[in-house]
PDB file of C-alpha atoms in Angstrom:
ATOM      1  CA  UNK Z   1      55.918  41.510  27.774  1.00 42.00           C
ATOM      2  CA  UNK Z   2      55.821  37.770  26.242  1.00 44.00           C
ATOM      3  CA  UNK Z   3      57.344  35.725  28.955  1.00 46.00           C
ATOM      4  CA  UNK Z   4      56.858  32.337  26.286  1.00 64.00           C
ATOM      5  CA  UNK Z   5      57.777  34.454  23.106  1.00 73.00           C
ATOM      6  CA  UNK Z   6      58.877  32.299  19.918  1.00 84.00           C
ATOM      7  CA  UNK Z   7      59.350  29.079  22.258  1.00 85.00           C
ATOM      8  CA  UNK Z   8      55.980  29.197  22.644  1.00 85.00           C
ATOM      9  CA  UNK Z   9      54.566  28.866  19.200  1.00 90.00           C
ATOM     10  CA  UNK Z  10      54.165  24.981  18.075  1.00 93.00           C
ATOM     11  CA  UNK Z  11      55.831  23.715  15.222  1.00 95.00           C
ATOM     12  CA  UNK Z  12      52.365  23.154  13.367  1.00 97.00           C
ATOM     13  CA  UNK Z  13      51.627  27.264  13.641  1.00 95.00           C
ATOM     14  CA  UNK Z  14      54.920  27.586  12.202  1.00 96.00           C
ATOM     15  CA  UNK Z  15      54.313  25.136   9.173  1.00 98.00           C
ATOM     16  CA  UNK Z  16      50.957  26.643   8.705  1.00 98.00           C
ATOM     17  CA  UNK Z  17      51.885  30.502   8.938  1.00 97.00           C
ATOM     18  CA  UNK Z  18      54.881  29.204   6.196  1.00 98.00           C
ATOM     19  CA  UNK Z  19      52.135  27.926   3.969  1.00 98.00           C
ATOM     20  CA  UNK Z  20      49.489  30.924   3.914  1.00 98.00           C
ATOM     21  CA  UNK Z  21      52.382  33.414   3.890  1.00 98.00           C
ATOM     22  CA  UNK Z  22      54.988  31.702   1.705  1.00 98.00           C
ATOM     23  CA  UNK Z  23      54.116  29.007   0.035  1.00 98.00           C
ATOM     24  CA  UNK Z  24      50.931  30.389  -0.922  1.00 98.00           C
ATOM     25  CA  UNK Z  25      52.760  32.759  -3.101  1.00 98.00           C
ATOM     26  CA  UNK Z  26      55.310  30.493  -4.659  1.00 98.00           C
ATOM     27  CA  UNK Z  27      52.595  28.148  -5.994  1.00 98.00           C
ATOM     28  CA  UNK Z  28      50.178  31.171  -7.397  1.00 98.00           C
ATOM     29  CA  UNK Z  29      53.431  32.737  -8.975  1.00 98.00           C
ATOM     30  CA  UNK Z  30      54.526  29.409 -10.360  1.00 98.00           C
ATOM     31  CA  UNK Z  31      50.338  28.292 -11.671  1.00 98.00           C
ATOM     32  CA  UNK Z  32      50.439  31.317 -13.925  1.00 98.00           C
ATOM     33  CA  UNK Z  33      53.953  31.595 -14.938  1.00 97.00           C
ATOM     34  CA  UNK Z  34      53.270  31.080 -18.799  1.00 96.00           C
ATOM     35  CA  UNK Z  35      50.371  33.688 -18.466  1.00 97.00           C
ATOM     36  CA  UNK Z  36      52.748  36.008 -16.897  1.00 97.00           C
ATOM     37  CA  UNK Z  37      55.651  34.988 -19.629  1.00 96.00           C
ATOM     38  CA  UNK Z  38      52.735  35.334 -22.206  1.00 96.00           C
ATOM     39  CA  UNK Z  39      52.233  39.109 -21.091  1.00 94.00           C
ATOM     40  CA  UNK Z  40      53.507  42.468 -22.439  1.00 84.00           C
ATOM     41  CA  UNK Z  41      53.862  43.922 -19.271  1.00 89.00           C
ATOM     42  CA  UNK Z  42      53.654  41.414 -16.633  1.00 96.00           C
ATOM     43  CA  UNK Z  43      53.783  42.356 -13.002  1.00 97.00           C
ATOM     44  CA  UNK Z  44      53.756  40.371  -9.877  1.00 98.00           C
ATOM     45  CA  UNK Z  45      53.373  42.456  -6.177  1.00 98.00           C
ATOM     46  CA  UNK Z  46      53.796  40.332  -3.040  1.00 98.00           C
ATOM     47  CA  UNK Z  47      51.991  42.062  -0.052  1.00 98.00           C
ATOM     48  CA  UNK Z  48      54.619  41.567   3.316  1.00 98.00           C
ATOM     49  CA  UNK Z  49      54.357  43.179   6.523  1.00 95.00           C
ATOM     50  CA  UNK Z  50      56.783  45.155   8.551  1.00 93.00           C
ATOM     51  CA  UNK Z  51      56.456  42.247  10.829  1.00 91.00           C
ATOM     52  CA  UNK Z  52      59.616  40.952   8.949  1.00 95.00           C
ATOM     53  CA  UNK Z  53      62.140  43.155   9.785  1.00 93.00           C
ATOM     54  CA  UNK Z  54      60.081  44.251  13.206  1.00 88.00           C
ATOM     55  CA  UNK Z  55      59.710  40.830  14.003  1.00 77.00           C
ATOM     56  CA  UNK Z  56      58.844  39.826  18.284  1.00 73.00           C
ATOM     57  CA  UNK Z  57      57.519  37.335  20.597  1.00 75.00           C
ATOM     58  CA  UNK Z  58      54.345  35.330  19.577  1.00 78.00           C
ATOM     59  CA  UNK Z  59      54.330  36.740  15.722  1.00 85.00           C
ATOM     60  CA  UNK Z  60      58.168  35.779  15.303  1.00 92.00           C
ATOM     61  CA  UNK Z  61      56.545  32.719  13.274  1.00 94.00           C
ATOM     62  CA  UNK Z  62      54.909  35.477  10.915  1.00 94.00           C
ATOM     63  CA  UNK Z  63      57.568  38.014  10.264  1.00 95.00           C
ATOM     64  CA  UNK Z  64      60.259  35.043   9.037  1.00 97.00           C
ATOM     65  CA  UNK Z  65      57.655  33.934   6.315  1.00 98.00           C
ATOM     66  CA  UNK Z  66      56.968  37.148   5.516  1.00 98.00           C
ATOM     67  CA  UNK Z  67      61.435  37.834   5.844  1.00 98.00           C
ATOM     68  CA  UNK Z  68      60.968  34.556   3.841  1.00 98.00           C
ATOM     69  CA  UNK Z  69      58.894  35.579   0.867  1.00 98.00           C
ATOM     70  CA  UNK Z  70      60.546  38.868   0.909  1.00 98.00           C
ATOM     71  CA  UNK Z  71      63.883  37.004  -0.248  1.00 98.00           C
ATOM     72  CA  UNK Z  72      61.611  34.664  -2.606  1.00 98.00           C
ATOM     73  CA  UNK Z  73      60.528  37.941  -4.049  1.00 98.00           C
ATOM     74  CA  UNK Z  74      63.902  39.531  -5.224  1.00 98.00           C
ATOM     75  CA  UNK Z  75      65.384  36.392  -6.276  1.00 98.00           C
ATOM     76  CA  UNK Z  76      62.141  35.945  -8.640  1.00 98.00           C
ATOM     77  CA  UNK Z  77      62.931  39.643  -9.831  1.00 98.00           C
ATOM     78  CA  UNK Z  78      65.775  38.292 -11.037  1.00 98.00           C
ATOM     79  CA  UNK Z  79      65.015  35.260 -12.686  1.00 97.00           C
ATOM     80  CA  UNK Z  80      61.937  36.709 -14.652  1.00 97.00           C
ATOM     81  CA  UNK Z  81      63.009  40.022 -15.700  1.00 97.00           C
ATOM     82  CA  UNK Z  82      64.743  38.546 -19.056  1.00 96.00           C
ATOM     83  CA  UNK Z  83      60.897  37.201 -19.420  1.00 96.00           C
ATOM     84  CA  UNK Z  84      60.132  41.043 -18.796  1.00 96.00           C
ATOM     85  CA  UNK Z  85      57.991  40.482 -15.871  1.00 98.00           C
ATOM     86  CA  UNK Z  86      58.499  42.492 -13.207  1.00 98.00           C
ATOM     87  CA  UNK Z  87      58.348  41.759  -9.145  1.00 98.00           C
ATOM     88  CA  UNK Z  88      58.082  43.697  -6.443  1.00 98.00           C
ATOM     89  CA  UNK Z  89      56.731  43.560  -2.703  1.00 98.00           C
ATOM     90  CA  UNK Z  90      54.426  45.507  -1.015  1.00 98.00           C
ATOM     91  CA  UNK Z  91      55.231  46.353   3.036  1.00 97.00           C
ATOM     92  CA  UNK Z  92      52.152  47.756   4.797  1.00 97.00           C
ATOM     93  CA  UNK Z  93      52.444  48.555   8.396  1.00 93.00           C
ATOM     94  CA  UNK Z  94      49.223  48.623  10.511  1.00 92.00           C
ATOM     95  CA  UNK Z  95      46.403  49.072   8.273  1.00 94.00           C
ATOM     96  CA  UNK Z  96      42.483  49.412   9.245  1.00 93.00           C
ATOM     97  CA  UNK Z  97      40.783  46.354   8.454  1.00 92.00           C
ATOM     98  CA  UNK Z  98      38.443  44.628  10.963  1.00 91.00           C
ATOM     99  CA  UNK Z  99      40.639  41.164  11.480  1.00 86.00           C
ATOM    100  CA  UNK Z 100      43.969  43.711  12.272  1.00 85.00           C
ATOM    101  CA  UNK Z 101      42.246  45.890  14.662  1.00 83.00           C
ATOM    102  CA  UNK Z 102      40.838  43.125  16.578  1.00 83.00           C
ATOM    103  CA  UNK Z 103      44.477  41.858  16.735  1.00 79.00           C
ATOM    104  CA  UNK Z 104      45.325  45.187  17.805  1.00 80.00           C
ATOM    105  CA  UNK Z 105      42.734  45.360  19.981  1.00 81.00           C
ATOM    106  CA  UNK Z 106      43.812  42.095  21.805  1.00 76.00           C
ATOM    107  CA  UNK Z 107      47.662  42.172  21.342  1.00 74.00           C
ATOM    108  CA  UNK Z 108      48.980  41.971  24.436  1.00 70.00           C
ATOM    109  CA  UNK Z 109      50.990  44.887  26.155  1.00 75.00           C
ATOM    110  CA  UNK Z 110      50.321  47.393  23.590  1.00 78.00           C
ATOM    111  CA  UNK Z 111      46.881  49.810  23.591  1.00 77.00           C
ATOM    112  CA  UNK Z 112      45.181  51.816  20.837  1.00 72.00           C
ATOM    113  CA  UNK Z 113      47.302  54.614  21.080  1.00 77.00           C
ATOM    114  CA  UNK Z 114      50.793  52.793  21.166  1.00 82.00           C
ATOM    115  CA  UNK Z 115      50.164  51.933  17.892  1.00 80.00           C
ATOM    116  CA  UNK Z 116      49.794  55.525  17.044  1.00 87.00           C
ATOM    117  CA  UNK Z 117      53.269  56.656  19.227  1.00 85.00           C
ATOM    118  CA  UNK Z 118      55.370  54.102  16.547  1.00 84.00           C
ATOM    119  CA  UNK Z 119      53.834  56.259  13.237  1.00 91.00           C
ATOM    120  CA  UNK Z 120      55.248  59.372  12.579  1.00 93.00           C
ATOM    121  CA  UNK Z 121      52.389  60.611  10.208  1.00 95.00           C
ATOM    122  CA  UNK Z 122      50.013  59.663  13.224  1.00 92.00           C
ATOM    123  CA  UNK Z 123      47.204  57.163  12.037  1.00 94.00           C
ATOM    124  CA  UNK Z 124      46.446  53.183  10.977  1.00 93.00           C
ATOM    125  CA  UNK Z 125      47.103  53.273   7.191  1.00 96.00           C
ATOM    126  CA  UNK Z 126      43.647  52.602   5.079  1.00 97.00           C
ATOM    127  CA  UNK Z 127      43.464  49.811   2.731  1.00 97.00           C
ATOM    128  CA  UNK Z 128      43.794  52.808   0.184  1.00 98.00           C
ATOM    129  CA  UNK Z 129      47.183  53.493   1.012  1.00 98.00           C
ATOM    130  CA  UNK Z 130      48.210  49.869   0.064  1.00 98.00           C
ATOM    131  CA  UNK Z 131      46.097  50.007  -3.079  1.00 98.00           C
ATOM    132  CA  UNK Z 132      47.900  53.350  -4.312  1.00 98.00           C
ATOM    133  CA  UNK Z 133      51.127  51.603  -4.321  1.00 98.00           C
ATOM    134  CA  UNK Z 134      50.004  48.358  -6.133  1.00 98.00           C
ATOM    135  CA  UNK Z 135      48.582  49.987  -8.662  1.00 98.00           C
ATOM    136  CA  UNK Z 136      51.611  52.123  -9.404  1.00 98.00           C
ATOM    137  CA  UNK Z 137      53.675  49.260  -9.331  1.00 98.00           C
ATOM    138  CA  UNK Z 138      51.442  47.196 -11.695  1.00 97.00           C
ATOM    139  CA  UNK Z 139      51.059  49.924 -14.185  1.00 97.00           C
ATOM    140  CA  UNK Z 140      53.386  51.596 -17.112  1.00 96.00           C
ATOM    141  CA  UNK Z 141      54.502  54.004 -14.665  1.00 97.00           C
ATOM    142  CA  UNK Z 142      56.425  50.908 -12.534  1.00 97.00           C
ATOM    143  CA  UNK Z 143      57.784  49.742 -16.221  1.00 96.00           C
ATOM    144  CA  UNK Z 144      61.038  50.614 -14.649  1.00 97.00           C
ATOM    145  CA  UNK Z 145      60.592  48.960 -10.630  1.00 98.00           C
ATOM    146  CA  UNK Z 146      61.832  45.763 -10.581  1.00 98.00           C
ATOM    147  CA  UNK Z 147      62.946  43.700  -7.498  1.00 98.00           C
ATOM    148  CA  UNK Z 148      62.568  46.500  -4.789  1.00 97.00           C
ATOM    149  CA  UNK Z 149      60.523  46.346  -1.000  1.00 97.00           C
ATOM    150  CA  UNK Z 150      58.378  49.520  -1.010  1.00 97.00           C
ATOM    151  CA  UNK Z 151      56.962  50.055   2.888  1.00 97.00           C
ATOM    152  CA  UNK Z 152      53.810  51.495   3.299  1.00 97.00           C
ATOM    153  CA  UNK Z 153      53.900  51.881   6.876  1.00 95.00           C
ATOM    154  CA  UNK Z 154      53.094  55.424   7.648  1.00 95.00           C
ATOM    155  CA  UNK Z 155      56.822  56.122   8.791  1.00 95.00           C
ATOM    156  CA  UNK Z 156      56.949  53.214  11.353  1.00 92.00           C
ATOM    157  CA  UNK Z 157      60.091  51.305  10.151  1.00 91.00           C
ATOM    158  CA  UNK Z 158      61.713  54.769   9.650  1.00 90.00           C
ATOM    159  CA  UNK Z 159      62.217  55.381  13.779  1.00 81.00           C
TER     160      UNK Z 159
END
């Protein structure tokens, strides 16, 4: 299906995919660390993708930073829950937005409906179903979620 696969992807995609995926989150989290230390009930959600434990071909540059900020995440859990701020990540699976479905549109080897074959509950996710979680997990009723991977992926990484 991806006669190149991960061989194929330069080392600059790799350094930039590292930055928006990884990175990025390392230096918001650390830019408002005494505002979250400041807080009563701090909360920090990383958003992931099921992309790092389903990781494959051309997106194998993707799921690692994503792997990779998965494993920043629960070490931060750690470290900042004496501060009482709390960290967890977010794993959506395919979700309707336009830039995904034209990725899914284009992805090579894969239609419409062989997206649909890997979700047991049978559709793309909404935005919605990614916002549900957060805001559980940023409100009083995640006081007690700390450090945990919660996949919102329609039943995908259960098959």
């Amino acid at each position: 299906m991806f006669p190149e696969g991960t061989a194929s992807i330069p080392d600059e995609e790799w350094q930039d995919v590292f930055a928006l995926n990884l990175f990025s989150a390392v230096r918001v989290t650390n830019a408002v660390l005494s505002a979250l230390r400041a807080s009563k009930a701090a909360s920090v959600v990383n958003i992931s993708s099921t992309a790092a434990t389903l990781p494959f071909g051309p997106t194998a540059h993707y799921g690692a930073a994503k792997a990779a900020l998965d494993a920043y995440s629960r070490t931060l859990a750690v470290d900042l829950a004496a501060s009482g701020i709390r960290v967890n990540v977010v794993t959506p699976g395919p979700i309707a937005t336009p830039s995904a479905d034209e990725l899914r549109k284009n992805f090579p080897g894969i239609s419409a409906d062989d997206w649909l074959e890997y979700l047991p509950l049978g559709r793309i996710g909404a935005p919605q179903d990614i916002a549900e979680v957060v805001a559980l997990l940023v409100s009083a009723r995640g006081a007690w979620l700390t450090g945990v991977t919660y996949r919102v992926d329609g039943g995908m990484t259960a098959r």
